[in-house]
CSV table of C-alpha atoms in Angstrom, one decimal:
chain,number,residue,atom,x,y,z
A,1,MET,CA,-16.1,-26.6,40.3
A,2,GLU,CA,-18.6,-25.3,37.8
A,3,ILE,CA,-20.4,-22.0,37.4
A,4,LYS,CA,-23.7,-23.9,37.5
A,5,GLN,CA,-22.8,-25.4,40.9
A,6,LEU,CA,-21.9,-22.0,42.3
A,7,LYS,CA,-25.2,-20.5,41.0
A,8,TYR,CA,-27.2,-23.4,42.7
A,9,PHE,CA,-25.2,-22.8,45.9
A,10,ILE,CA,-25.9,-19.0,45.9
A,11,GLU,CA,-29.6,-19.5,45.4
A,12,VAL,CA,-29.8,-22.0,48.3
A,13,ALA,CA,-27.7,-19.8,50.5
A,14,LYS,CA,-29.9,-16.8,49.8
A,15,ARG,CA,-33.1,-18.7,50.6
A,16,GLU,CA,-31.8,-21.2,53.2
A,17,HIS,CA,-34.3,-23.6,51.8
A,18,LEU,CA,-33.8,-26.3,49.1
A,19,SER,CA,-37.3,-26.5,47.8
A,20,GLU,CA,-37.7,-22.7,47.4
A,21,ALA,CA,-34.3,-22.6,45.6
A,22,ALA,CA,-35.4,-25.5,43.3
A,23,LEU,CA,-38.7,-23.7,42.5
A,24,GLU,CA,-36.8,-20.5,41.7
A,25,LEU,CA,-34.3,-22.3,39.5
A,26,ASP,CA,-37.0,-24.5,37.9
A,27,ILE,CA,-35.1,-27.7,38.5
A,28,ALA,CA,-35.6,-30.7,40.7
A,29,GLN,CA,-34.6,-30.4,44.4
A,30,SER,CA,-32.6,-33.6,44.1
A,31,ALA,CA,-30.5,-32.1,41.3
A,32,ILE,CA,-29.6,-29.1,43.5
A,33,SER,CA,-28.7,-31.4,46.5
A,34,ARG,CA,-26.6,-33.5,44.2
A,35,GLN,CA,-24.6,-30.6,42.8
A,36,ILE,CA,-24.0,-29.1,46.3
A,37,SER,CA,-22.8,-32.5,47.5
A,38,HIS,CA,-20.3,-32.6,44.6
A,39,LEU,CA,-19.2,-29.1,45.5
A,40,GLU,CA,-18.6,-30.1,49.2
A,41,ARG,CA,-16.7,-33.2,48.2
A,42,GLU,CA,-14.5,-31.2,45.8
A,43,LEU,CA,-13.7,-28.5,48.4
A,44,ASN,CA,-13.6,-31.0,51.3
A,45,VAL,CA,-15.8,-28.8,53.4
A,46,THR,CA,-19.4,-28.7,54.8
A,47,LEU,CA,-21.3,-25.8,53.3
A,48,PHE,CA,-24.6,-26.1,55.2
A,49,LYS,CA,-25.9,-27.2,58.6
A,50,ARG,CA,-29.2,-29.1,58.3
A,51,GLU,CA,-31.8,-28.4,61.0
A,52,GLY,CA,-35.0,-30.2,60.0
A,53,ARG,CA,-36.3,-28.6,56.8
A,54,ASN,CA,-34.1,-25.6,57.3
A,55,ILE,CA,-30.5,-25.2,56.3
A,56,HIS,CA,-27.9,-22.6,57.4
A,57,LEU,CA,-24.5,-21.7,56.0
A,58,THR,CA,-21.5,-22.9,57.9
A,59,ASP,CA,-18.4,-20.7,58.3
A,60,ASP,CA,-16.9,-22.3,55.2
A,61,GLY,CA,-20.2,-21.7,53.5
A,62,HIS,CA,-20.1,-18.0,54.3
A,63,LYS,CA,-16.5,-17.8,52.9
A,64,LEU,CA,-17.5,-19.6,49.7
A,65,LEU,CA,-20.6,-17.4,49.3
A,66,ALA,CA,-18.4,-14.3,49.2
A,67,GLU,CA,-16.1,-15.8,46.6
A,68,ALA,CA,-18.9,-17.4,44.6
A,69,ASN,CA,-20.7,-14.1,44.1
A,70,LYS,CA,-17.5,-12.5,42.8
A,71,ILE,CA,-16.9,-15.5,40.4
A,72,VAL,CA,-20.5,-15.6,39.0
A,73,GLU,CA,-20.6,-11.8,38.6
A,74,GLN,CA,-17.3,-11.9,36.7
A,75,ALA,CA,-18.5,-14.7,34.5
A,76,GLU,CA,-21.7,-12.8,33.7
A,77,ASP,CA,-19.8,-9.6,33.0
A,78,THR,CA,-17.5,-11.5,30.6
A,79,VAL,CA,-20.5,-13.0,28.7
A,80,ARG,CA,-22.1,-9.6,28.4
A,81,LEU,CA,-18.8,-8.1,27.1
A,82,PHE,CA,-18.6,-10.7,24.3
A,83,HIS,CA,-22.3,-10.4,23.5
A,84,ASN,CA,-22.0,-6.7,23.2
A,85,GLN,CA,-18.8,-7.0,21.1
A,86,SER,CA,-20.5,-9.5,18.9
A,87,GLU,CA,-23.5,-7.2,18.4
A,88,THR,CA,-21.2,-4.2,17.7
A,89,ASN,CA,-19.3,-6.3,15.1
A,90,ARG,CA,-22.6,-7.1,13.3
A,91,TYR,CA,-22.7,-3.4,12.4
A,92,VAL,CA,-19.1,-3.1,11.1
A,93,ILE,CA,-18.6,-4.3,7.5
A,94,ARG,CA,-15.0,-4.7,6.5
A,95,ILE,CA,-14.3,-4.2,2.8
A,96,GLY,CA,-11.1,-5.3,1.2
A,97,TYR,CA,-10.2,-4.2,-2.3
A,98,VAL,CA,-7.4,-4.4,-4.8
A,99,GLU,CA,-6.3,-1.4,-6.8
A,100,SER,CA,-9.0,-0.8,-9.5
A,101,TYR,CA,-11.8,1.6,-10.5
A,102,THR,CA,-13.6,0.5,-7.3
A,103,ALA,CA,-11.1,2.6,-5.2
A,104,GLN,CA,-12.5,5.7,-6.9
A,105,MET,CA,-16.1,4.7,-6.1
A,106,LEU,CA,-15.6,3.7,-2.5
A,107,GLY,CA,-16.3,7.1,-1.1
A,108,LEU,CA,-19.7,7.3,-2.9
A,109,LEU,CA,-20.5,3.7,-1.9
A,110,ILE,CA,-19.8,4.4,1.8
A,111,GLN,CA,-21.8,7.6,1.8
A,112,THR,CA,-24.7,6.1,0.0
A,113,PHE,CA,-24.9,2.9,2.1
A,114,GLU,CA,-24.3,4.6,5.5
A,115,GLY,CA,-27.0,7.1,4.6
A,116,GLN,CA,-29.5,4.2,4.6
A,117,SER,CA,-28.0,1.9,7.3
A,118,ASP,CA,-26.9,1.8,10.9
A,119,SER,CA,-23.8,-0.2,9.8
A,120,LYS,CA,-20.4,1.3,9.2
A,121,ILE,CA,-17.9,0.4,6.4
A,122,GLU,CA,-14.2,-0.1,7.1
A,123,PRO,CA,-12.3,-0.1,3.8
A,124,MET,CA,-8.7,-1.5,3.4
A,125,LEU,CA,-6.5,-1.8,0.3
A,126,MET,CA,-5.1,-5.3,0.0
A,127,GLU,CA,-2.7,-7.3,-2.2
A,128,GLU,CA,-4.4,-9.6,-4.7
A,129,THR,CA,-2.3,-12.5,-3.3
A,130,GLU,CA,-3.9,-12.1,0.2
A,131,ILE,CA,-7.4,-11.0,-0.4
A,132,THR,CA,-9.1,-14.3,-1.2
A,133,ASN,CA,-7.6,-16.1,1.9
A,134,THR,CA,-8.5,-13.1,4.1
A,135,LEU,CA,-12.1,-13.3,2.8
A,136,LEU,CA,-12.3,-17.1,3.4
A,137,ALA,CA,-10.9,-16.6,6.9
A,138,ASP,CA,-13.7,-14.2,7.7
A,139,GLN,CA,-11.3,-11.3,8.3
A,140,ILE,CA,-13.1,-9.2,5.8
A,141,ASP,CA,-16.8,-9.3,4.8
A,142,VAL,CA,-16.6,-8.0,1.2
A,143,ALA,CA,-13.9,-8.2,-1.4
A,144,PHE,CA,-13.5,-6.2,-4.6
A,145,MET,CA,-11.1,-8.3,-6.7
A,146,ASP,CA,-10.4,-10.1,-10.0
A,147,LEU,CA,-13.0,-12.7,-11.0
A,148,SER,CA,-10.6,-15.5,-11.6
A,149,THR,CA,-11.3,-19.1,-12.4
A,150,ASP,CA,-10.1,-20.2,-9.0
A,151,LEU,CA,-12.5,-17.7,-7.3
A,152,LYS,CA,-15.5,-19.1,-9.2
A,153,GLN,CA,-14.8,-22.5,-7.9
A,154,HIS,CA,-15.1,-21.6,-4.2
A,155,ARG,CA,-18.5,-22.9,-3.1
A,156,ASP,CA,-18.4,-20.9,0.1
A,157,LEU,CA,-18.4,-17.6,-1.8
A,158,ASP,CA,-21.0,-15.6,-3.7
A,159,THR,CA,-19.5,-13.5,-6.5
A,160,ILE,CA,-21.2,-10.7,-8.4
A,161,PRO,CA,-19.4,-9.6,-11.7
A,162,LEU,CA,-19.4,-5.8,-11.7
A,163,PHE,CA,-17.5,-4.4,-14.7
A,164,GLU,CA,-14.7,-5.2,-17.1
A,165,GLU,CA,-11.6,-3.1,-16.6
A,166,THR,CA,-9.6,-2.3,-19.8
A,167,TYR,CA,-6.4,-0.4,-20.5
A,168,ASN,CA,-5.0,2.4,-22.7
A,169,ILE,CA,-1.5,3.0,-23.9
A,170,CYS,CA,0.0,6.5,-24.3
A,171,VAL,CA,2.4,6.8,-27.2
A,172,PRO,CA,4.6,9.7,-28.2
A,173,LYS,CA,3.1,11.5,-31.1
A,174,GLU,CA,6.2,11.2,-33.2
A,175,ASP,CA,6.3,7.4,-33.0
A,176,PRO,CA,4.8,5.6,-36.1
A,177,ILE,CA,2.6,3.4,-33.9
A,178,ALA,CA,0.7,6.5,-32.9
A,179,LEU,CA,-1.1,6.2,-36.3
A,180,ALA,CA,-2.1,2.5,-35.8
A,181,THR,CA,-5.7,1.5,-35.4
A,182,ASN,CA,-6.5,-1.3,-32.9
A,183,PRO,CA,-2.8,-2.5,-32.7
A,184,PRO,CA,-2.3,-6.0,-31.2
A,185,LEU,CA,-0.1,-6.1,-28.1
A,186,SER,CA,2.6,-7.9,-30.1
A,187,GLN,CA,3.1,-4.7,-32.0
A,188,PHE,CA,4.7,-3.2,-28.9
A,189,LYS,CA,7.4,-5.8,-28.8
A,190,ASP,CA,10.8,-4.5,-28.0
A,191,LYS,CA,9.3,-1.1,-27.0
A,192,MET,CA,10.1,0.5,-23.6
A,193,ILE,CA,6.8,0.0,-21.7
A,194,TYR,CA,6.0,1.6,-18.3
A,195,GLN,CA,2.9,0.8,-16.3
A,196,LEU,CA,1.4,3.7,-14.4
A,197,TYR,CA,0.3,2.3,-11.1
A,198,ALA,CA,0.6,-1.4,-10.2
A,199,THR,CA,-2.1,-3.7,-11.4
A,200,SER,CA,-2.9,-7.4,-11.1
A,201,GLN,CA,-0.1,-9.9,-11.8
A,202,SER,CA,-2.3,-11.6,-14.4
A,203,ILE,CA,-2.5,-8.3,-16.4
A,204,LYS,CA,1.3,-7.7,-16.1
A,205,HIS,CA,2.0,-11.4,-17.0
A,206,THR,CA,-0.2,-11.2,-20.1
A,207,LEU,CA,1.4,-7.9,-21.3
A,208,GLU,CA,5.0,-9.2,-20.7
A,209,GLN,CA,4.2,-12.4,-22.6
A,210,GLN,CA,3.0,-10.4,-25.6
A,211,ILE,CA,5.9,-7.9,-25.7
A,212,GLN,CA,8.5,-10.4,-24.6
A,213,GLN,CA,10.2,-8.1,-22.1
A,214,ARG,CA,9.8,-6.9,-18.6
A,215,VAL,CA,7.3,-4.1,-17.8
A,216,ARG,CA,8.5,-1.4,-15.5
A,217,ILE,CA,6.2,0.2,-12.9
A,218,ILE,CA,6.0,3.9,-12.1
A,219,THR,CA,3.6,5.7,-9.7
A,220,HIS,CA,3.6,9.4,-10.6
A,221,LYS,CA,1.9,11.1,-13.5
A,222,GLN,CA,4.6,13.8,-13.7
A,223,LEU,CA,7.2,11.1,-14.4
A,224,ALA,CA,4.9,9.5,-17.0
A,225,LYS,CA,4.5,12.9,-18.7
A,226,TYR,CA,8.3,13.4,-18.8
A,227,LEU,CA,8.9,10.0,-20.4
A,228,LEU,CA,6.2,10.6,-23.0
A,229,THR,CA,7.3,14.2,-23.8
A,230,HIS,CA,10.9,13.1,-24.3
A,231,ASN,CA,10.0,10.0,-26.3
A,232,ARG,CA,11.5,7.7,-23.7
A,233,GLY,CA,8.8,5.0,-23.7
A,234,PHE,CA,5.1,4.1,-23.7
A,235,ILE,CA,2.8,4.3,-20.7
A,236,ILE,CA,0.1,1.7,-19.9
A,237,THR,CA,-2.8,2.9,-17.7
A,238,PRO,CA,-6.2,1.6,-16.7
A,239,SER,CA,-8.8,3.3,-18.9
A,240,TYR,CA,-10.2,5.2,-15.9
A,241,HIS,CA,-6.9,7.1,-15.4
A,242,ILE,CA,-6.4,10.1,-17.5
A,243,ILE,CA,-3.0,11.8,-18.2
A,244,ASP,CA,-3.3,15.4,-19.4
A,245,LYS,CA,-1.8,15.9,-22.8
A,246,PRO,CA,0.1,19.3,-22.9
A,247,ASN,CA,0.3,20.5,-26.5
A,248,ASN,CA,-0.8,17.1,-27.7
A,249,LYS,CA,2.7,15.6,-27.2
A,250,TRP,CA,1.3,12.1,-27.3
A,251,VAL,CA,-1.8,10.1,-28.2
A,252,GLU,CA,-3.8,7.6,-26.2
A,253,ILE,CA,-4.7,4.3,-27.8
A,254,SER,CA,-7.4,2.1,-26.4
A,255,LEU,CA,-6.4,-1.6,-25.8
A,256,ALA,CA,-10.0,-2.7,-25.1
A,257,HIS,CA,-9.8,-4.9,-28.2
A,258,THR,CA,-6.9,-6.9,-26.8
A,259,GLU,CA,-6.7,-9.6,-24.1
A,260,LEU,CA,-5.4,-7.0,-21.7
A,261,LYS,CA,-8.6,-6.8,-19.5
A,262,ARG,CA,-9.9,-8.2,-16.3
A,263,THR,CA,-13.4,-8.5,-14.7
A,264,ILE,CA,-13.8,-7.0,-11.2
A,265,CYS,CA,-16.3,-8.6,-9.0
A,266,CYS,CA,-17.8,-8.3,-5.5
A,267,ALA,CA,-17.2,-11.5,-3.4
A,268,THR,CA,-18.8,-12.4,-0.1
A,269,ARG,CA,-19.0,-15.4,2.1
A,270,LYS,CA,-22.4,-17.2,1.8
A,271,ASP,CA,-22.6,-17.6,5.6
A,272,ASN,CA,-22.1,-13.9,6.3
A,273,ARG,CA,-24.9,-12.6,8.5
A,274,LYS,CA,-23.7,-9.0,9.0
A,275,HIS,CA,-26.5,-6.4,9.5
A,276,ASP,CA,-27.8,-5.0,6.1
A,277,MET,CA,-25.5,-7.1,3.9
A,278,ALA,CA,-28.3,-7.5,1.4
A,279,LEU,CA,-28.7,-3.7,1.3
A,280,LEU,CA,-24.9,-3.3,0.8
A,281,LYS,CA,-24.8,-5.8,-2.1
A,282,ASN,CA,-27.7,-4.0,-3.7
A,283,THR,CA,-26.0,-0.7,-3.3
A,284,ILE,CA,-22.8,-2.1,-4.8
A,285,THR,CA,-24.7,-3.5,-7.8
A,286,THR,CA,-26.5,-0.2,-8.4
A,287,LEU,CA,-23.3,2.0,-8.2
A,288,LEU,CA,-20.7,-0.3,-9.7
A,289,SER,CA,-22.3,-2.8,-12.1
A,290,ARG,CA,-21.9,-2.0,-15.7
A,291,ASP,CA,-22.9,-3.9,-18.9
A,292,ALA,CA,-19.9,-5.8,-20.1
A,293,THR,CA,-18.7,-9.1,-21.4
A,294,TYR,CA,-17.5,-11.1,-18.4
A,295,HIS,CA,-14.8,-13.7,-18.7
């Protein structure tokens, strides 16, 4: 039994005339007769009594008509539900992002974009190990992430380099390295290094290779200040994070001259057809793109 057959049956039952039903449905009368015959054979009943050119529902026909109306109505409601849901989803843009400077700019990005568009943004913080696959699986629409070599090779994705993220290291003022100018990472070998806030695995791996020891992660500025004040270690931070220096107990050294850097990009699927995606990408470029050397 097919929905099409039930629709044909309902139209014939309503008009009690094959040719009028065929005209309304804009199909050949023979096609309607054939489908109703298939329906009768499948159900093993007679649905119409023929009297010359007129046809009338049998008792079984009346029973089927009541059920057919329910089935067709439910099918049409289901189609409408998914069409409406699909239309609603067109106006919801899901942004996944890894921890970076973009997190600080998301509020302004959302406010600026939604001030010009009917679409709404749903942001979510993600692990760098999952964000690419989530984007490829169409579970998010936009990804702010590291522009890796692997990412560049995905032909299904568009990537827009945004900015280069560099790092600083905070050093107790009494330590001799505080006087160094553009020190290489290897100069921090055998030093106790803490990373304030987790960053990408590639950054952590690069740092650990250079200093030849494990880097510890902390997540609170107060703890970072204590360690620096008591000369208990050095603190690595992204350059956009600032740790207040009470009484100049430590100095902040830029590591922008080292290999400790990453390029943050905006990645989208080429086949994404969400409403106002072009406007969103333009807004992202306007707010987040900075002149830099991209790797």
